[in-house]
CSV table of C-alpha atoms in Angstrom, one decimal:
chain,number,residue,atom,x,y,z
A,111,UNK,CA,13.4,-14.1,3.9
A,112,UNK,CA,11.0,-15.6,6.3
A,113,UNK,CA,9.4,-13.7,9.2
A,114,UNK,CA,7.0,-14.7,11.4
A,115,UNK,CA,5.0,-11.5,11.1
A,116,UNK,CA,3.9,-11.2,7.0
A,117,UNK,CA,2.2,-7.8,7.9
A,118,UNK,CA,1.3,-5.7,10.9
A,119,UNK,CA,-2.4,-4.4,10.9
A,120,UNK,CA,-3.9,-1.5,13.1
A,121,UNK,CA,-7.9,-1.7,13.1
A,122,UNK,CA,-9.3,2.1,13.1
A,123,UNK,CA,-6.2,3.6,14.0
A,124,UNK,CA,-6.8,6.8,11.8
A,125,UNK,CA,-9.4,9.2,13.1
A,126,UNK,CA,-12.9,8.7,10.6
A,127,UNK,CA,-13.0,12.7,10.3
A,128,UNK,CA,-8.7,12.3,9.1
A,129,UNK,CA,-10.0,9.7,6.3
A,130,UNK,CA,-13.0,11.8,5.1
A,131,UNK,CA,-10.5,14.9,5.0
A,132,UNK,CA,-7.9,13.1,3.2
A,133,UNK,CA,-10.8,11.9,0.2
A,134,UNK,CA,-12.0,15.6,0.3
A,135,UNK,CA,-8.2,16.6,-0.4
A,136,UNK,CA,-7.7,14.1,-3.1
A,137,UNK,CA,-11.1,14.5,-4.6
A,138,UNK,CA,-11.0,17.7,-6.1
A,139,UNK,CA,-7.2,16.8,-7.4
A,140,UNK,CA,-7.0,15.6,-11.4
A,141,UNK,CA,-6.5,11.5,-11.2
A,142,UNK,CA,-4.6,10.1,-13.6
A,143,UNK,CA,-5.2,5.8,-14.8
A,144,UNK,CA,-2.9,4.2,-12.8
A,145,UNK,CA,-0.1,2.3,-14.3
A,146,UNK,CA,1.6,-1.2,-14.3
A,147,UNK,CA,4.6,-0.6,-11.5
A,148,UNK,CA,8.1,-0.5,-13.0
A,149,UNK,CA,6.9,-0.7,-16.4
A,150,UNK,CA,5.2,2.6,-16.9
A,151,UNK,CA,2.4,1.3,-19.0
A,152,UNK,CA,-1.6,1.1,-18.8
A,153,UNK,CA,-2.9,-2.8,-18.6
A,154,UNK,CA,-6.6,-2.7,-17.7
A,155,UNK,CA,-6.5,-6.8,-17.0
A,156,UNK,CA,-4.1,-6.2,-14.3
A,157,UNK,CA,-4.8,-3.0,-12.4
A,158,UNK,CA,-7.7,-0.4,-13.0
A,159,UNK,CA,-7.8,1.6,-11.1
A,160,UNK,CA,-7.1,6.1,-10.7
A,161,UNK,CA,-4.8,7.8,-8.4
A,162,UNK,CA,-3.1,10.8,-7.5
A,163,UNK,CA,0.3,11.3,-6.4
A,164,UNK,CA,0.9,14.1,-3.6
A,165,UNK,CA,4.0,15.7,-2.7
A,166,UNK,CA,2.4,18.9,-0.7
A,167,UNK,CA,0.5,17.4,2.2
A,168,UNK,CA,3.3,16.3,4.3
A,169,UNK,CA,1.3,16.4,7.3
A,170,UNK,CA,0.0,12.8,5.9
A,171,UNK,CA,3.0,11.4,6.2
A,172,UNK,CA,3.8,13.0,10.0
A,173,UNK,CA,0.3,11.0,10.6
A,174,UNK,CA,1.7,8.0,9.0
A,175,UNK,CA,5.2,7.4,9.7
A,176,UNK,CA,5.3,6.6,13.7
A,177,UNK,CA,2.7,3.2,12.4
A,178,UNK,CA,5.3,2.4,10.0
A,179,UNK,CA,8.5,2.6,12.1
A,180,UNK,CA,6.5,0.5,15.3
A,181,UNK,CA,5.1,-1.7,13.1
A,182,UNK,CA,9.1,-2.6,11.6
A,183,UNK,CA,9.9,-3.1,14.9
A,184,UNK,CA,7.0,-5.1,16.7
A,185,UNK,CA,6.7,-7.4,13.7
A,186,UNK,CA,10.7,-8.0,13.9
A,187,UNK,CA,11.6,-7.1,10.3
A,188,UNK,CA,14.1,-4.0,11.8
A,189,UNK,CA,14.3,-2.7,8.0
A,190,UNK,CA,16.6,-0.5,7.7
A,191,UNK,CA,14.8,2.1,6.3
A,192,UNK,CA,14.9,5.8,5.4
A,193,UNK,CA,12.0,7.3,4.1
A,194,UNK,CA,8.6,7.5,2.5
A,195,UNK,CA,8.1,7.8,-1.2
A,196,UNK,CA,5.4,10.2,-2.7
A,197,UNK,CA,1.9,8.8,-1.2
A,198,UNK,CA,-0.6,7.9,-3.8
A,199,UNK,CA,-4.7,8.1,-2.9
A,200,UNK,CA,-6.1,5.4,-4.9
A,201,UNK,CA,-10.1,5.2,-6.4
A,202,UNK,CA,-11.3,1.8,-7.2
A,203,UNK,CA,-15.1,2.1,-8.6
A,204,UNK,CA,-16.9,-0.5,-9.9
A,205,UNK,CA,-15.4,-3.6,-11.4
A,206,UNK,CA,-11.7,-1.8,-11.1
A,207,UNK,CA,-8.7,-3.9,-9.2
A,208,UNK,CA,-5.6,-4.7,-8.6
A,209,UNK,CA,-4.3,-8.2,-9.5
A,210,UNK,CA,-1.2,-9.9,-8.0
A,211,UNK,CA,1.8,-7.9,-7.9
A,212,UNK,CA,4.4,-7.1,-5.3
A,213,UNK,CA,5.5,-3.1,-4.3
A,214,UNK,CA,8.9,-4.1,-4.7
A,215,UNK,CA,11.1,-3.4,-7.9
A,216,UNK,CA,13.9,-6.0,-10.1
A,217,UNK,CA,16.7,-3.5,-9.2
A,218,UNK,CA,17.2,-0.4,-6.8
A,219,UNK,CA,16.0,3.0,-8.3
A,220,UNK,CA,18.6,4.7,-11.0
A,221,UNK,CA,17.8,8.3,-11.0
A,222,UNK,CA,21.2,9.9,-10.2
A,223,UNK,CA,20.5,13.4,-8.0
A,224,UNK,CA,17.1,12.0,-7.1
A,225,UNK,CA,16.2,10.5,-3.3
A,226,UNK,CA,15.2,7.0,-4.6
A,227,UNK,CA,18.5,7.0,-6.3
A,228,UNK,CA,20.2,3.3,-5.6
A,229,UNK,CA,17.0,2.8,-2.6
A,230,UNK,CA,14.7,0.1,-2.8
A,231,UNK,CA,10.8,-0.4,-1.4
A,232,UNK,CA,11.3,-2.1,2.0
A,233,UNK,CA,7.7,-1.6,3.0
A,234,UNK,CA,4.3,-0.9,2.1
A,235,UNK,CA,1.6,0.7,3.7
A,236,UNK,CA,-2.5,0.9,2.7
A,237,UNK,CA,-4.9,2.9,5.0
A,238,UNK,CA,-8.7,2.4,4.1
A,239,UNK,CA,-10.3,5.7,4.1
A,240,UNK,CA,-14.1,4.8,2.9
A,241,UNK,CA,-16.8,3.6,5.5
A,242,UNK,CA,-17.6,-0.6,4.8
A,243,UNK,CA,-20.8,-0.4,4.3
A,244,UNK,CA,-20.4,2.3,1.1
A,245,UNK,CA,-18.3,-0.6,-0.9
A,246,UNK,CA,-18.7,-4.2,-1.6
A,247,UNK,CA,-16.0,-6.5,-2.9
A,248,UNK,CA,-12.2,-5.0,-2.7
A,249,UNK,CA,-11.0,-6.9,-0.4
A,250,UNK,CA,-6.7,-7.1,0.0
A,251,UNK,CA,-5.6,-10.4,-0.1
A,252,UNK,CA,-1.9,-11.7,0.5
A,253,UNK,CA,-0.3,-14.7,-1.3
A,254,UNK,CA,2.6,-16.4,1.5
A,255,UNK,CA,4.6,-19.0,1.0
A,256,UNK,CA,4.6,-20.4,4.7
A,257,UNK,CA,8.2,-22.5,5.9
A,258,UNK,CA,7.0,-25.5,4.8
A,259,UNK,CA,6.8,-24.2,1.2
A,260,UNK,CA,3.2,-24.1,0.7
A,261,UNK,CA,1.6,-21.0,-0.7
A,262,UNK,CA,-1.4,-19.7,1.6
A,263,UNK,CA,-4.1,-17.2,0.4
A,264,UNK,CA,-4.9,-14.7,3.1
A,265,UNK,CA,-7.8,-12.3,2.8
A,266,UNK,CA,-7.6,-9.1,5.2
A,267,UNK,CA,-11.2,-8.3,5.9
A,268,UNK,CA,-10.7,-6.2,8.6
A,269,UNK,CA,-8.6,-3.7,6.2
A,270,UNK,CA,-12.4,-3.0,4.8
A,271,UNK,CA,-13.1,-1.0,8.3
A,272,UNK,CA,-12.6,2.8,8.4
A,273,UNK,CA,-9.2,4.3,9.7
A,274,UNK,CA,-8.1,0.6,9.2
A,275,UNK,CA,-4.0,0.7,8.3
A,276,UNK,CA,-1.4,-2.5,7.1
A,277,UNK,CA,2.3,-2.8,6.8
A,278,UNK,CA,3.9,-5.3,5.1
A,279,UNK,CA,7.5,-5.7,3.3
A,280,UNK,CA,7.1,-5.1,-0.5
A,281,UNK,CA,8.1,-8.0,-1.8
A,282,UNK,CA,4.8,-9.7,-0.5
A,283,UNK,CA,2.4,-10.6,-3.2
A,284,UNK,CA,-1.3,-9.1,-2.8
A,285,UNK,CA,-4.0,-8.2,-4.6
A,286,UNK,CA,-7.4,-5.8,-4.7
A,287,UNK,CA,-10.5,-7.5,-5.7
A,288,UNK,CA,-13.2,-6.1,-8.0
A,289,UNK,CA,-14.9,-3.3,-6.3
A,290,UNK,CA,-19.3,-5.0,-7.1
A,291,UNK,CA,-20.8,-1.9,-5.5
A,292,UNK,CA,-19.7,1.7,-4.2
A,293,UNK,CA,-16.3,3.2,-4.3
A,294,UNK,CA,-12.8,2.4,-2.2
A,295,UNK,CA,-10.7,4.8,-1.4
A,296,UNK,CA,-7.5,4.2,-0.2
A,297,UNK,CA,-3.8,5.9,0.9
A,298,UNK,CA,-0.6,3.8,-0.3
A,299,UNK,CA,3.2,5.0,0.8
A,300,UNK,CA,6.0,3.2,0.1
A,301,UNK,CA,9.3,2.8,2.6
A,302,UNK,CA,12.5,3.5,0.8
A,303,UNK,CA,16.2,2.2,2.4
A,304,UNK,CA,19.4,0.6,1.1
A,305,UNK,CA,19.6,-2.8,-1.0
A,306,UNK,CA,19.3,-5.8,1.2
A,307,UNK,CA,22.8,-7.6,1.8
């Protein structure tokens, strides 16, 4: 699929005092290594990196979800999409990162009685909640293959300022850098809908 819009970025759209509550939130909650998507296992060489997954702050994704569904529709994707997955608050310190990988999954979710059941990831969304200047290195970079077939390396700097939220469709490849100095913390949701036909 090609689209002339590969992600839709709002610079300091979320409140500093709404990104220092959401760290303080997250904080205090147990983090757990985060693991290789769709396979379920640790792989330090690829993404290091902890997280916690929330389910009880739905307020977050109330904040969230009117970005998401303008950004579908001012970047001219139109997803059809349903809902958000369980947000995940991600720590990179020192040295950790995230190489390339896309959101999206080989084959729509197979949990029978579950709300992923037969949905896909139709788009992703990352909100930076630390200050720039108390992080170096980290930076989100996108790999697109443009219409004339030739792969472009983008780098996102302004996702490093506070408050700073991007949407892109899953199946775009990105990456985290190393994290040299400081901590990042971010917020990542994930946009569920039907199978593309």
């Amino acid at each position: 699929m090609m689209y002339e819009n590969k992600y839709w970025f709002y610079e300091k759209i979320i409140p500093e005092k709404i990104c220092d509550e959401i760290i303080s939130l997250f904080k205090k909650e147990k983090k757990i290594k985060a693991l290789i998507g769709g396979k379920n296992k640790i792989n330090s060489k690829i993404r290091e990196s902890s997280v916690v997954f929330d389910t009880t702050n739905l307020w977050i994704d109330h904040l969230i979800n009117p970005f998401i569904k303008n950004a579908n529709i001012s970047a001219g994707w139109k997803f059809d999409i349903d809902y958000p997955e369980t947000h995940q608050f991600t720590e990179y310190k020192i040295n950790q990162h995230y190489d390339w990988h896309t959101d999206a999954w080989e084959k729509p979710y197979n949990i029978p009685g579950d709300y992923k059941h037969n949905k896909i990831r139709k788009l992703s969304m990352s909100l930076c909640l630390s200050d720039e200047a108390s992080y170096e290195g980290g930076e989100l970079l996108f790999s697109i293959t443009e219409k004339n077939n030739k792969k472009n390396i983008y780098t996102i700097e302004k996702m490093k300022k506070k408050g700073s939220l991007i949407v892109f469709p899953s199946y775009i490849w990105h990456k985290v850098k190393p994290v040299t100095k400081g901590t990042r913390y971010s917020l990542v949701i994930w946009y569920l809908g039907n199978a593309y036909r």
